[in-house]
CSV table of C-alpha atoms in Angstrom, one decimal:
chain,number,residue,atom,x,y,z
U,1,UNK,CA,0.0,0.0,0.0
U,2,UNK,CA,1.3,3.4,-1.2
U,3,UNK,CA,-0.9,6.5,-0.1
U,4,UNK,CA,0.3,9.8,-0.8
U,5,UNK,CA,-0.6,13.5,-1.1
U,6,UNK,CA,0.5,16.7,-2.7
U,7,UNK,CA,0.0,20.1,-2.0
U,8,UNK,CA,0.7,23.0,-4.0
U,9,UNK,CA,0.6,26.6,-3.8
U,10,UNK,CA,1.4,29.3,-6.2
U,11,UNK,CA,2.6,32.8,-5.1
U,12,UNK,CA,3.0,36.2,-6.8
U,13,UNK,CA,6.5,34.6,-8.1
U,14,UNK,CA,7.2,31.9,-6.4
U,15,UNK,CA,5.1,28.2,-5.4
U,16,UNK,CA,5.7,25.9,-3.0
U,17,UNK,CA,4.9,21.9,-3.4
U,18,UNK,CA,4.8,19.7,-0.3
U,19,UNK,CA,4.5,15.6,-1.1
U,20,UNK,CA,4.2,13.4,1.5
U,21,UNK,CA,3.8,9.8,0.9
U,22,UNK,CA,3.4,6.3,2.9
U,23,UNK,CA,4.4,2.7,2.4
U,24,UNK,CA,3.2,-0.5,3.9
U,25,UNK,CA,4.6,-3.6,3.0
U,26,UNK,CA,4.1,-7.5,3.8
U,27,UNK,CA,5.6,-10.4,3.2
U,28,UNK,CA,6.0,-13.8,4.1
U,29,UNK,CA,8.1,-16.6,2.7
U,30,UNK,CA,8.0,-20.3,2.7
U,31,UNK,CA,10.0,-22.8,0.9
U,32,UNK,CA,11.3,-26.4,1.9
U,33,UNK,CA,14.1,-28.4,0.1
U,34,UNK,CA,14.7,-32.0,-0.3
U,35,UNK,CA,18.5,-33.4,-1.1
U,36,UNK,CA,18.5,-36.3,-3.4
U,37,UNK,CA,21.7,-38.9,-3.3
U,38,UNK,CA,22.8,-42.1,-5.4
U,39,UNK,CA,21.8,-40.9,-9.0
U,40,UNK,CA,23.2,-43.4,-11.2
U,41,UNK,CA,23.5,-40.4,-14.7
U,42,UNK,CA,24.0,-37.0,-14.3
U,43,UNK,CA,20.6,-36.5,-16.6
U,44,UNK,CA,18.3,-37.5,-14.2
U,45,UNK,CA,19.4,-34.9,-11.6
U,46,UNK,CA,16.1,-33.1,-11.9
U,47,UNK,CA,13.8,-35.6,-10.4
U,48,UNK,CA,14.1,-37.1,-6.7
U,49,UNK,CA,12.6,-40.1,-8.0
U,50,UNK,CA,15.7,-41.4,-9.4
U,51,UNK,CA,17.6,-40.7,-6.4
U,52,UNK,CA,18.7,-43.8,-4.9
U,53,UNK,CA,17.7,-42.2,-1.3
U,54,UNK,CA,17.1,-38.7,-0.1
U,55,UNK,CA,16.5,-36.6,3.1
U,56,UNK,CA,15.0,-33.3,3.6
U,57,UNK,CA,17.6,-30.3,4.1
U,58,UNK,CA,15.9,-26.9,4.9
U,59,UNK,CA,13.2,-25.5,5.9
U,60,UNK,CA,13.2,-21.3,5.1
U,61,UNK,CA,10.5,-19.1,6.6
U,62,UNK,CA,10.4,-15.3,7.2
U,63,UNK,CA,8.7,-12.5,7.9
U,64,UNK,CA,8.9,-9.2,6.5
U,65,UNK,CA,7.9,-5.7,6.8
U,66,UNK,CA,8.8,-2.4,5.8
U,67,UNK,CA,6.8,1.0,6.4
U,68,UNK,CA,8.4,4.5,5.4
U,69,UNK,CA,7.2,8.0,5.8
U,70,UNK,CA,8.1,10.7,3.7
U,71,UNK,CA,8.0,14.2,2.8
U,72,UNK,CA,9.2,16.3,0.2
U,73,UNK,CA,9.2,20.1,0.0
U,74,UNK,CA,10.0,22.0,-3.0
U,75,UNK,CA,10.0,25.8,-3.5
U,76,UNK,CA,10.9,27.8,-6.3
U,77,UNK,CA,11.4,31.7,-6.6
U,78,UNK,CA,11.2,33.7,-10.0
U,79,UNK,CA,11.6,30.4,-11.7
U,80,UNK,CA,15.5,30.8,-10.8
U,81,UNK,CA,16.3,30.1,-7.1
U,82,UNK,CA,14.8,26.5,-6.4
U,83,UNK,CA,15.7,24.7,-3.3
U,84,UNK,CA,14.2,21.1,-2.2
U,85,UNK,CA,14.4,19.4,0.8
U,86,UNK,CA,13.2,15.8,1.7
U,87,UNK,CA,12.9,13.6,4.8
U,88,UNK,CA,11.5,9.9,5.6
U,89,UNK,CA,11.5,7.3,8.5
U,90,UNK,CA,11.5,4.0,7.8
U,91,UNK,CA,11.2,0.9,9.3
U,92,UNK,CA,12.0,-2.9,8.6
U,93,UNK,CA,11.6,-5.6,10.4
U,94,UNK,CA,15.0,-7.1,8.9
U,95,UNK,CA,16.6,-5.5,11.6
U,96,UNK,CA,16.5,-6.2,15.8
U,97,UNK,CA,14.4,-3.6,17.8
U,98,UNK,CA,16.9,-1.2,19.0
U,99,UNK,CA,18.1,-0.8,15.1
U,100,UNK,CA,14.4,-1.2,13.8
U,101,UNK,CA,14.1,2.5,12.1
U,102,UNK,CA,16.2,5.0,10.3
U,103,UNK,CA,15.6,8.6,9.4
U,104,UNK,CA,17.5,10.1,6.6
U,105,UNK,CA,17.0,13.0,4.1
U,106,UNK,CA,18.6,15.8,1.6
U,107,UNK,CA,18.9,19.1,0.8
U,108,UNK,CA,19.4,20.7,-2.7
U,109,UNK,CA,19.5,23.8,-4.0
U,110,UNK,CA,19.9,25.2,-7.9
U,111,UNK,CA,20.1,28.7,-9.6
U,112,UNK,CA,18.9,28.8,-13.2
U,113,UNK,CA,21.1,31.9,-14.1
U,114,UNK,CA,20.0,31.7,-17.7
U,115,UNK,CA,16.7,32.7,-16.9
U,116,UNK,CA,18.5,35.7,-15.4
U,117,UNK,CA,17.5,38.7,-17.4
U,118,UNK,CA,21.3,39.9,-17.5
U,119,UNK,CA,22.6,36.7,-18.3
U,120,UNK,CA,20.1,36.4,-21.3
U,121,UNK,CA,21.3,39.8,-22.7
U,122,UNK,CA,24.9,39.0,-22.1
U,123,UNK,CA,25.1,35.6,-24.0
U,124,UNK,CA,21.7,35.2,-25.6
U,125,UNK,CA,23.0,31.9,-27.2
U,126,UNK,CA,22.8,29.6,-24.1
U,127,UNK,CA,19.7,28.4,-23.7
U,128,UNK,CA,20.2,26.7,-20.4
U,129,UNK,CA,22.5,27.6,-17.6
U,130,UNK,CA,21.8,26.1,-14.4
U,131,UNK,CA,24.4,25.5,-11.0
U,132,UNK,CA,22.8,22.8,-8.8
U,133,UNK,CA,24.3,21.0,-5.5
U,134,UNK,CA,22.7,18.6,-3.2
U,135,UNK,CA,23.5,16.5,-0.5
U,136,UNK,CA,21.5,13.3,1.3
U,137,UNK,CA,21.7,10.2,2.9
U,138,UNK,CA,19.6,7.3,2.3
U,139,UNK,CA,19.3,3.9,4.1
U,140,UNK,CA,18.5,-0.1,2.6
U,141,UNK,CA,17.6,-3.1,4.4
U,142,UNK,CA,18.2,-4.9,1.1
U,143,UNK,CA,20.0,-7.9,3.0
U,144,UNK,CA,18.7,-11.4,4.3
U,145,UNK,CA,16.6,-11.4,7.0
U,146,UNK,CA,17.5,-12.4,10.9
U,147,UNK,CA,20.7,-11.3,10.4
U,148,UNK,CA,20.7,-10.0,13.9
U,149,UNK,CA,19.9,-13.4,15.4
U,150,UNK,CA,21.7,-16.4,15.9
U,151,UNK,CA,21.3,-19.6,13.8
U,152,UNK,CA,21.7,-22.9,13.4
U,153,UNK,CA,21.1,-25.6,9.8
U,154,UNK,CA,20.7,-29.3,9.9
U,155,UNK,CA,23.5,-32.0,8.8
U,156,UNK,CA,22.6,-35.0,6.6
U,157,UNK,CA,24.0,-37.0,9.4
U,158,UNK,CA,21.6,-38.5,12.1
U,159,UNK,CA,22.7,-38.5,15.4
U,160,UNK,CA,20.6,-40.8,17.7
U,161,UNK,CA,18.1,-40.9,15.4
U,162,UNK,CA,18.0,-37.2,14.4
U,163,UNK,CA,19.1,-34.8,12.4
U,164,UNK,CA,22.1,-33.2,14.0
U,165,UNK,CA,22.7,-28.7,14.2
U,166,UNK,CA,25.4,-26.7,13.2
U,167,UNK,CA,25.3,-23.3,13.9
U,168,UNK,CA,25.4,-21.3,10.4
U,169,UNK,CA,25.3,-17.9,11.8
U,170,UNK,CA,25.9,-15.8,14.6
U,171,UNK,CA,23.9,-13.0,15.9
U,172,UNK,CA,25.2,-9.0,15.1
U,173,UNK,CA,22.8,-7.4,17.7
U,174,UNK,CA,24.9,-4.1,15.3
U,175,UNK,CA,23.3,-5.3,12.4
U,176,UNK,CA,21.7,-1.9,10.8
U,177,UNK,CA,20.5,-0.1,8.0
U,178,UNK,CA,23.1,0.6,5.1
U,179,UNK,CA,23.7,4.2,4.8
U,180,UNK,CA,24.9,5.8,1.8
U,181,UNK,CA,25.8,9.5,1.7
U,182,UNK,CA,26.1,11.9,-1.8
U,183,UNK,CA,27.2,14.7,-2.6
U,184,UNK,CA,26.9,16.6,-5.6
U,185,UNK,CA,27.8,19.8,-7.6
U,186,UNK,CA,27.0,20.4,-11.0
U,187,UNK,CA,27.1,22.7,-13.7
U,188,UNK,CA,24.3,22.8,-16.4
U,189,UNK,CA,24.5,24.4,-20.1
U,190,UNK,CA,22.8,24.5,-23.4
């Protein structure tokens, strides 16, 4: 689910537009695997059938759910000074409780000098001219879930007359958003 909603208001030379915007997100995984042993040809590796015996070797289940708040704010002035500013929270459940949410945001800001009446006199053969610069974070939780707790998989080898445990991964209580940070100057002509 995606809500969102826009504002916009014009002055006598300048407007202001104000988005903010929601996401909800669920999703739930399920998926078992069977490993197959004893084929007697390399062909018939795509059906357990031909296996000469088998055993099941995973179980994967999870959970996810991600919900992010954001805002955007944009105002322009004379159709030359622009700046834009955006925030958002977001939360995932890929992620302990102490680690659960992240804020991040940018600034920009951009001068269109050749809308500048001087600047359009001067050199009347640019048709664009534009200096822009921003600068923002933003987070993922692009990464496999229950990374933050411990685990354990189960062996092929029975053990009194079960499957036996290994653990395959140990809990990073640390484990957090990935943050990536941007910064940028440009310079615009046509």
């Amino acid at each position: 689910v995606e809500p969102s909603l826009s504002f916009e208001k014009r002055f006598s030379y300048s407007k202001l537009g104000v988005v903010t915007s929601a996401t909800l997100q669920n999703e739930v995984y399920e998926g078992r695997s069977i490993m197959g042993y004893g084929y007697i040809d390399d062909n018939l590796l795509g059906n357990i059938g031909f296996a000469a015996g088998y055993y099941p070797s995973g179980v994967d289940y999870y959970k996810y759910r991600y919900s992010g708040i954001r805002l955007v704010a944009n105002y322009v002035l004379k159709d030359r000074y622009v700046l834009n500013a955006t925030a958002s929270r977001d939360g995932s459940t890929r992620f302990s409780k102490s680690n659960r949410f992240g804020n991040f945001g940018s600034v920009a800001a951009a001068w269109i000098f050749g809308e500048e009446p001087f600047f359009k006199k001067a050199l009347p053969f640019i048709s664009l001219g534009k200096i822009r610069s921003s600068y923002g974070i933003s987070g993922s939780d692009k990464i496999p879930p229950y990374g933050y707790l411990s685990s354990y998989a189960a062996q092929g080898v029975k053990y009194n007359g079960g499957l036996s445990l290994y653990p395959s991964q140990i809990g990073n209580e640390g484990y957090t958003w990935e943050n990536s940070k941007k910064f940028e100057i440009a310079l615009e002509l046509g």
